[in-house]
Amino acid sequence: MVVMTRNLDVSRDLYSTAQQYLAGGVSSDARRTTGVPLYVDRAQGARLWDVDGNAYIDYVLGQGPALLGHCPPEVVEAISAQAARGMVYSAQHAAEVRVAERLCAMVPSAERVRFNTVGSEAVHAALRLARGFTGRSRILKFEGHYHGWLDPVLYSVHPALDLAGPADAPVAVPGTAGQQEGHGEDLIVCPWNDLDTLTRLMDRYGAEIAAVIAEPVLCNTGAILPDPGYLQAVRKLCDRHGSLMIFDEIITGFRLAPGGAQEYLGITPDLSVFGKAMAGGMQVSALVGKAAVMDHISTGKVAHAGTFNSQPVGIAAAEATLRVLDERREEVYGTLFARGSALMEGIRAEAEKAGVPLLVDGPGPVFQTYFTDAGAVRDYRDFAATDRAKMARLHAALLDRGVNMVPRGLWFLSTAHTESDIAATVDAFAGALRAL
């Protein structure tokens, strides 16, 4: 791929104006940048076009939701049809029943469903429900795992290592100024993929722990699979101590299998949260779980509400998306894994040719590139030891060559990516490596 001469004049003007009216010039901290942010004009399939007319092969996909590519016809048609019928009812409607029924058929842990708008809300609901069900207050989370930006869980996501404590005894490090100090007292932080430490913590605090929450594949800190047998051991420890097991599948849900990472890995949690890919880009999330637990919401013992829960346009998008993922599963997941594997292999080959120490790891439909000499990245501390500054430079070099990945080195695949897209991306990657 030839290096683009990117004209960013319109983008620069927009950013200059945005800085006067938007805090930090952006609407989410995830979009902060040292340069000019990407201002998208339109998206279609596997491509974005910015306001200056530059085109990009897109592996961000809205941070994962566009599993079927941008603007898939089935989803666009469903959104348009529902928007003409009404956008908010604050009442029940038939589509939410159909979507809940399909979720219960697709997802191993789903016997009951409640809808929300974004992932942070669904996680908050899951933790409240776990506490209400067990009568316990403490939550065990894993270092490096992200469960939304709300105060009770925004701890030890990417903490500074000088504040994080020993590797086998992490401390809860708040993620922002303004968090209430007491929330950290209810959290127990554990390293990921460390069964000895988890067992010790569960044996010590198990009677106080309402739930253990985890990204089943850690995608907010690399793309780190659990060690073989690790999640099975977590399941047994939760059962032994009467703690619920919660999977945060906001990223992994429907990306790795029709039933999420829990189907892909063969582990059934008590509660799960889904979002992103569930509605093809619309703002819908869901809390699902076993009936015995979810019925604490059914009876009103645990409160759950929201004006935009099961918002009709979002649910229409979810219904169309889930129908495709369910009824065309072999085609969808065959494509995702094949394209992901091809891109991973191509990137590895180019790094080897260039003599660059690069680790490429992950399931395929989502994967991570790391600049490191290490043979594996198994937890947050390993991730923190990689060259993240160099990865940021790679991101910039790829943008100049018409490829958009998540700046920290994460790649999302869609069914819209073609073999020629993969070949062009590998060519761009080779050029970006040479430019570093």
Tab-separated table of N, CA, C and O in Angstrom, residues 28 331 413:
chain	number	residue	atom	x	y	z
A	28	SER	N	-15.007	11.326	24.898
A	28	SER	CA	-14.636	10.170	25.719
A	28	SER	C	-13.133	10.191	25.898
A	28	SER	O	-12.388	10.489	24.947
A	331	GLU	N	-21.123	-19.416	8.688
A	331	GLU	CA	-20.546	-18.438	7.760
A	331	GLU	C	-19.869	-17.297	8.519
A	331	GLU	O	-18.729	-16.920	8.221
A	413	LEU	N	-11.799	-7.784	14.058
A	413	LEU	CA	-12.169	-8.214	12.716
A	413	LEU	C	-13.681	-8.171	12.549
A	413	LEU	O	-14.429	-8.323	13.524
